[in-house]
Amino acid sequence: MSPRVWEASGHLEAFTDPLVECLNCHQRFRADHLPGFHAPQSGHDGTETVDMQAAPTCPNCGQDRFTEPRNFHLMFKTFMGPVEDDASVVYLRPETAQAMFVDFPTVQQTSRKKLPFGIAQIGRSFRNEITPGNFIFRLREFEQMEMEYFVVPGTDEEWHEYWIAERLRWYTDLGIREENLRLREHGPDELAHYAKRSVDIEYRFPFLGWGELEGIANRTDYDLRRHEAASGVDLTYFDQERGKRYHPYVIEPAVGVDRAMLAFLIDAYRVEEAPSAKGGTEKRTVLALDRRLAPTKVAVLPLSRNEQLVPTAREVFDLLKPHWMCDYDDAGSIGRRYRRQDEVGTPLCVTVDFDTATDRAVTVRDRDTMAQERVPIERLVEHLRERL
Ligand code: GAP
């Protein structure tokens, strides 16, 4: 985007984190991530004063002496075109949000929407994080999905509540356990400069404790006004019912896709006791992903790599392939192949056996209950569609 967009949004001036260096081992840290440090978590507004009085210790060497915090800019800067001069400086976007503000009148007019309505977008964002890590929790290149939901001023608080409840329901509906989720209200000293109120949805990560998955902010009309002032383009909305022009208020759910994926994986992963083929029980690893999140929906497995079974199994695979992401596996014992599919979260397995040639039916096996059901091939697509 034009760098002037980042100027208007406040990012050029204030998208910073407080950086400190340990005076003993010279490692660098984000001050508000140091153990023992109690201060506003990055509000990214650059104005917060960082209080080092709580005497945090260095996670690397244990000393407690640091340089004074300095504001470290999080946007990646680069040059567009062949000449490296000031005129061609551009920035990788640190969030997807701003495009939806500057495009607001175009989207509203071409889609002829009335308030309330939302513009949503998914895509890459980039931040020069001081301390990336914790698996894919904090990355320098990550995926965001954000929505700017434009509402009539005065209805914003109600819509904020609506989206908080709706977003929480989205996680539990897709399988995250309620006890692993919580809402966290931002305190006044932590609110971003654009927000009237902000609530985070947090997940209890086993390696980290509570960590943010998503922020849901009431951004008021801050952004539309800022972009209007900087560009001179009218960013108001004409409300026909009320017969007036105004700047809509905005509710913004902002999700980190990588973090959400990590939470879905952790919540779905379990190791349980299951009946063993040799009698007794054995450990079974299951990725109990919601069927909508499971990357592969169905696996087709011939009972053995037999010349009578393979052509029919291939025929069944070809029948299902146009409908779902399917896997075909004929390597190893059938028990091992079931376990392999359990471990990658495939909800259903279809087994072709020696009876298939005579009864034109297959066995459908459920990942979670391990129950098996005989289904005629001619009804298979319909049967799987009902269950998926
Ligand atoms: N437009 C508002 C905004 O970007 P944010 O809280 O800075 O808000 C939204 O980012 C979400 O993006 C976070 O809740 C988090 O899930 C994800 N996110 C932010 N920085 C990230 C990073 N470095 N690595 C992975 N995900 C990140």
XYZ file of C-alpha atoms and ligand atoms in Angstrom:
415
model
C 0.000 0.000 0.000
C 0.997 3.611 -0.283
C 3.240 4.471 2.706
C 0.927 7.435 3.277
C -1.733 4.965 4.426
C 0.620 3.856 7.232
C 1.286 7.476 8.056
C -2.434 8.212 8.377
C -3.165 5.079 10.411
C -0.504 6.045 12.963
C 1.684 2.987 12.277
C 4.703 4.902 10.931
C 4.898 6.939 14.072
C 3.855 4.493 16.720
C 3.944 0.803 15.751
C 6.723 -0.035 18.184
C 7.676 -2.393 21.004
C 10.011 -1.525 23.898
C 13.461 -3.093 23.309
C 16.073 -3.606 26.042
C 19.547 -5.160 26.050
C 21.006 -7.142 28.943
C 24.129 -5.268 30.145
C 25.825 -8.562 31.004
C 25.217 -10.964 28.094
C 24.055 -8.375 25.519
C 21.008 -10.386 24.421
C 18.053 -8.287 23.373
C 14.499 -8.693 24.631
C 11.081 -7.176 24.403
C 10.899 -5.461 27.803
C 7.264 -6.322 28.418
C 7.981 -10.026 27.806
C 10.656 -10.272 30.507
C 9.702 -12.383 33.512
C 8.836 -10.138 36.431
C 8.004 -7.192 34.215
C 4.610 -5.672 34.902
C 3.523 -3.036 32.473
C 1.016 -2.581 29.697
C 1.381 -5.326 27.086
C 2.288 -3.811 23.752
C -0.382 -1.256 22.999
C 1.712 -0.401 19.939
C 0.964 3.271 20.478
C 4.549 4.142 21.420
C 3.420 6.560 24.099
C 3.431 4.176 27.040
C 6.296 4.635 29.452
C 8.043 1.404 30.252
C 8.630 0.903 33.950
C 11.737 -1.208 34.628
C 11.455 -0.695 38.394
C 9.989 -4.184 38.857
C 13.571 -5.436 38.267
C 13.005 -8.257 35.785
C 15.809 -10.754 35.336
C 17.507 -11.760 32.088
C 16.086 -15.117 30.832
C 19.527 -15.907 29.388
C 22.023 -15.105 32.187
C 19.889 -14.201 35.231
C 21.345 -10.701 35.710
C 18.971 -7.808 36.332
C 20.667 -4.861 34.627
C 19.359 -3.665 31.271
C 19.745 -0.685 28.978
C 16.992 1.924 29.004
C 14.077 0.705 26.853
C 13.929 2.200 23.382
C 11.046 2.037 20.941
C 11.790 -0.538 18.270
C 9.806 -0.182 15.035
C 7.982 -3.350 13.988
C 7.307 -2.632 10.328
C 9.589 -4.137 7.669
C 10.805 -1.453 5.301
C 11.822 -2.068 1.706
C 12.144 -0.277 -1.653
C 9.821 -0.570 -4.610
C 11.193 -0.277 -8.118
C 14.815 -0.073 -9.255
C 15.953 3.039 -7.333
C 16.629 3.007 -3.623
C 15.599 6.521 -2.765
C 13.100 7.936 -0.301
C 10.354 8.183 -2.901
C 10.267 4.405 -3.332
C 10.239 3.379 0.366
C 7.387 0.973 1.112
C 6.394 -1.182 4.093
C 5.179 -4.745 4.387
C 1.775 -4.548 6.000
C 1.764 -5.281 9.751
C -1.999 -5.974 9.653
C -4.655 -6.494 6.980
C -7.040 -3.940 8.481
C -6.102 -0.663 6.817
C -7.029 -1.651 3.243
C -10.589 -2.242 4.408
C -10.820 1.306 5.779
C -9.478 3.039 2.678
C -11.658 0.840 0.443
C -14.762 1.374 2.563
C -16.627 3.762 0.180
C -15.774 1.660 -2.920
C -16.966 -1.577 -1.344
C -20.067 0.067 0.108
C -21.066 1.694 -3.159
C -20.346 -1.229 -5.495
C -22.017 -3.801 -3.255
C -24.821 -1.336 -2.343
C -24.753 -2.410 1.302
C -26.573 -0.652 4.106
C -25.224 -0.493 7.661
C -24.508 -2.699 9.465
C -22.183 -4.716 7.200
C -18.656 -6.056 7.302
C -15.634 -6.345 5.037
C -13.462 -9.348 5.850
C -10.044 -10.294 4.570
C -7.499 -13.038 5.066
C -3.821 -12.770 4.209
C -0.203 -12.396 5.240
C 1.026 -9.796 7.715
C 4.614 -9.044 8.677
C 6.149 -7.770 11.911
C 9.792 -7.536 12.866
C 9.134 -9.163 16.250
C 11.972 -8.870 18.779
C 11.313 -12.295 20.302
C 9.562 -14.667 17.883
C 9.036 -18.246 19.002
C 6.944 -20.597 21.116
C 6.435 -22.828 18.072
C 4.246 -20.797 15.678
C 2.763 -18.577 18.402
C 4.825 -15.522 17.484
C 6.101 -15.302 13.905
C 7.586 -12.571 11.768
C 5.431 -13.593 8.807
C 1.966 -14.789 9.745
C -1.607 -15.103 8.538
C -4.378 -12.850 9.795
C -8.060 -12.811 9.185
C -9.728 -9.583 10.129
C -13.136 -8.053 9.701
C -14.138 -4.408 9.871
C -17.822 -4.369 10.782
C -19.339 -0.933 10.091
C -22.245 0.088 12.333
C -24.433 3.099 13.135
C -22.749 5.142 15.938
C -24.611 4.496 19.166
C -25.184 0.825 18.300
C -21.442 0.049 18.538
C -21.423 -1.242 22.127
C -24.226 -3.681 21.386
C -22.516 -4.926 18.212
C -19.242 -5.289 20.116
C -20.959 -7.632 22.590
C -22.524 -9.516 19.671
C -19.160 -10.163 17.989
C -17.439 -11.156 21.241
C -20.097 -13.846 21.813
C -20.124 -14.896 18.153
C -16.338 -15.221 17.936
C -16.182 -17.238 21.172
C -18.880 -19.547 19.806
C -16.809 -20.009 16.604
C -13.936 -21.604 18.576
C -16.140 -23.884 20.709
C -18.245 -24.854 17.687
C -15.054 -25.984 15.934
C -13.997 -28.091 18.899
C -11.995 -26.002 21.396
C -12.944 -26.917 24.978
C -14.644 -24.102 26.852
C -12.338 -24.439 29.877
C -9.348 -23.654 27.624
C -10.782 -20.323 26.481
C -11.286 -17.069 28.314
C -12.041 -13.436 27.596
C -9.647 -10.739 28.765
C -10.684 -7.124 28.904
C -7.953 -4.566 28.116
C -7.274 -2.161 30.970
C -7.278 1.606 30.280
C -3.443 1.732 30.308
C -3.246 -1.026 27.710
C -5.881 0.067 25.178
C -4.529 0.789 21.692
C -4.748 4.430 20.678
C -7.688 3.731 18.333
C -9.824 1.644 20.698
C -12.740 2.594 22.910
C -12.882 -0.941 24.302
C -10.969 -4.114 23.438
C -11.422 -7.739 24.502
C -9.018 -10.592 23.758
C -9.976 -14.224 23.329
C -7.232 -16.227 25.022
C -6.361 -19.918 24.904
C -4.548 -21.903 27.588
C -1.401 -23.022 25.718
C 0.364 -25.887 27.578
C 3.823 -24.360 27.003
C 2.912 -20.727 27.640
C -0.197 -20.339 29.790
C -2.940 -18.005 28.605
C -2.082 -16.467 25.234
C -4.007 -14.254 22.813
C -5.765 -15.834 19.834
C -7.770 -12.849 18.744
C -8.551 -9.257 19.659
C -12.026 -7.771 19.267
C -11.867 -3.992 19.331
C -14.347 -1.162 19.150
C -12.306 1.163 16.896
C -15.021 3.861 16.785
C -14.759 6.158 13.719
C -11.051 6.760 14.423
C -9.673 5.144 11.247
C -12.183 6.533 8.745
C -11.627 10.045 10.130
C -7.832 9.696 10.059
C -7.795 8.466 6.444
C -10.274 11.132 5.403
C -8.146 13.883 6.969
C -4.967 12.559 5.316
C -6.390 11.914 1.830
C -9.137 14.492 1.499
C -11.487 11.723 0.298
C -14.962 11.719 1.834
C -15.291 8.530 3.900
C -18.766 9.183 5.272
C -21.831 7.043 4.713
C -25.188 8.418 3.619
C -27.948 6.932 5.763
C -31.120 7.123 3.683
C -33.462 6.196 6.539
C -32.102 8.880 8.844
C -31.475 11.320 5.984
C -27.921 12.201 7.080
C -24.209 11.602 6.478
C -21.848 10.333 9.161
C -18.755 8.237 9.800
C -19.750 4.692 10.787
C -18.255 3.121 13.915
C -16.216 -0.050 13.465
C -16.077 -3.324 15.403
C -12.995 -5.356 14.492
C -12.427 -9.050 15.239
C -8.732 -9.682 14.387
C -7.666 -13.335 14.345
C -4.218 -14.895 14.065
C -4.780 -17.920 11.829
C -1.518 -19.655 12.812
C -2.316 -19.276 16.504
C -5.853 -20.526 16.039
C -4.503 -23.513 14.100
C -2.026 -24.260 16.893
C -4.869 -24.164 19.444
C -7.071 -26.451 17.312
C -4.196 -28.941 16.979
C -3.412 -28.944 20.702
C -7.051 -29.310 21.728
C -7.671 -32.128 19.251
C -4.581 -34.180 20.144
C -5.118 -37.098 22.508
C -3.548 -40.421 23.374
C -6.008 -43.038 24.613
C -6.307 -46.753 25.346
C -7.879 -48.715 22.491
C -8.472 -52.427 21.854
C -5.442 -54.056 20.270
C -5.620 -56.522 17.333
C -3.557 -58.955 19.452
C -6.042 -58.753 22.353
C -5.837 -56.396 25.354
C -5.337 -52.700 24.763
C -2.754 -50.418 23.205
C -2.126 -46.686 23.000
C -3.960 -44.922 20.195
C -3.028 -41.383 19.092
C -5.983 -39.442 17.712
C -6.197 -35.968 16.245
C -9.900 -35.449 16.936
C -10.217 -32.429 14.647
C -13.688 -31.226 13.781
C -14.575 -32.773 10.408
C -14.604 -29.278 8.843
C -10.987 -28.697 9.905
C -9.640 -32.166 9.080
C -7.448 -31.734 5.981
C -8.279 -35.207 4.625
C -11.921 -36.224 4.960
C -11.838 -39.840 3.769
C -9.165 -42.515 3.343
C -9.728 -45.464 1.003
C -7.982 -48.635 2.164
C -7.972 -51.984 0.364
C -7.791 -54.711 3.039
C -4.607 -55.940 1.377
C -2.583 -55.168 -1.736
C -4.424 -57.944 -3.559
C -5.031 -57.884 -7.327
C -8.722 -58.596 -6.765
C -9.156 -55.749 -4.229
C -6.978 -53.013 -5.709
C -9.074 -52.247 -8.854
C -12.252 -51.924 -6.755
C -10.477 -49.762 -4.182
C -9.212 -47.531 -7.020
C -12.756 -47.351 -8.393
C -14.057 -46.249 -4.956
C -11.228 -43.707 -4.644
C -12.113 -42.233 -8.068
C -15.763 -42.083 -7.022
C -14.975 -40.053 -3.867
C -12.108 -37.862 -5.127
C -14.270 -35.243 -6.882
C -16.240 -34.687 -3.658
C -13.622 -34.545 -0.880
C -9.914 -34.438 -0.188
C -9.185 -38.180 -0.048
C -6.196 -40.353 0.710
C -5.412 -43.804 -0.700
C -3.222 -46.102 1.358
C -2.419 -49.763 0.789
C 0.892 -50.034 2.696
C 1.086 -52.116 5.888
C -1.515 -53.889 8.032
C -5.057 -52.508 8.097
C -4.735 -51.785 11.853
C -1.629 -49.666 11.258
C -3.308 -47.800 8.444
C -6.309 -46.971 10.645
C -3.898 -45.632 13.299
C -2.079 -43.538 10.710
C -5.335 -41.910 9.612
C -6.406 -41.416 13.279
C -3.160 -39.588 13.908
C -3.650 -37.099 11.046
C -7.317 -36.593 11.930
C -9.095 -38.273 8.980
C -12.717 -38.604 10.184
C -13.704 -41.635 8.050
C -11.967 -44.639 6.498
C -13.498 -46.748 3.719
C -12.245 -50.338 3.539
C -12.582 -52.572 0.506
C -12.439 -56.282 1.482
C -12.997 -59.735 -0.064
C -16.801 -59.501 0.344
C -16.871 -56.280 -1.708
C -16.608 -58.234 -4.983
C -19.808 -60.139 -4.199
C -21.953 -57.669 -2.179
C -20.697 -54.379 -3.811
C -20.440 -52.879 -0.313
C -17.593 -51.384 1.761
C -16.900 -50.842 5.477
C -16.997 -47.268 6.758
C -15.024 -46.796 9.976
C -15.400 -43.798 12.295
C -12.219 -42.167 13.716
C -13.698 -41.276 17.125
C -15.905 -44.266 17.992
C -14.025 -46.779 15.784
C -17.503 -48.161 14.940
C -17.806 -49.873 11.554
C -20.745 -49.899 9.203
C -21.382 -51.749 5.935
C -22.500 -49.413 3.143
C -23.367 -50.271 -0.520
C -20.991 -48.529 -2.973
C -23.923 -47.028 -4.865
C -25.026 -45.253 -1.623
C -21.503 -44.358 -0.462
C -21.308 -40.710 -1.600
C -24.695 -39.940 -0.058
C -23.770 -41.756 3.178
C -20.448 -39.906 3.544
C -22.087 -36.589 2.711
C -24.562 -37.058 5.573
C -21.772 -37.884 8.017
C -19.359 -35.172 6.900
N -5.829 -4.964 13.306
C -5.624 -5.249 14.689
C -4.500 -6.176 14.910
O -3.730 -6.504 14.027
P -3.272 -7.519 16.813
O -3.751 -7.873 18.192
O -1.973 -6.823 16.680
O -4.466 -6.655 16.181
C -4.396 -9.659 15.767
O -3.254 -8.823 15.909
C -4.038 -11.108 15.932
O -2.988 -11.465 15.035
C -3.497 -11.468 17.324
O -4.550 -11.751 18.224
C -2.674 -12.698 17.039
O -3.498 -13.868 17.022
C -2.178 -12.474 15.626
N -0.764 -12.033 15.663
C -0.294 -10.790 15.933
N 1.057 -10.788 15.888
C 1.441 -12.048 15.571
C 2.720 -12.696 15.363
N 3.861 -12.028 15.453
N 2.729 -14.029 15.061
C 1.567 -14.723 14.948
N 0.356 -14.166 15.136
C 0.286 -12.858 15.436
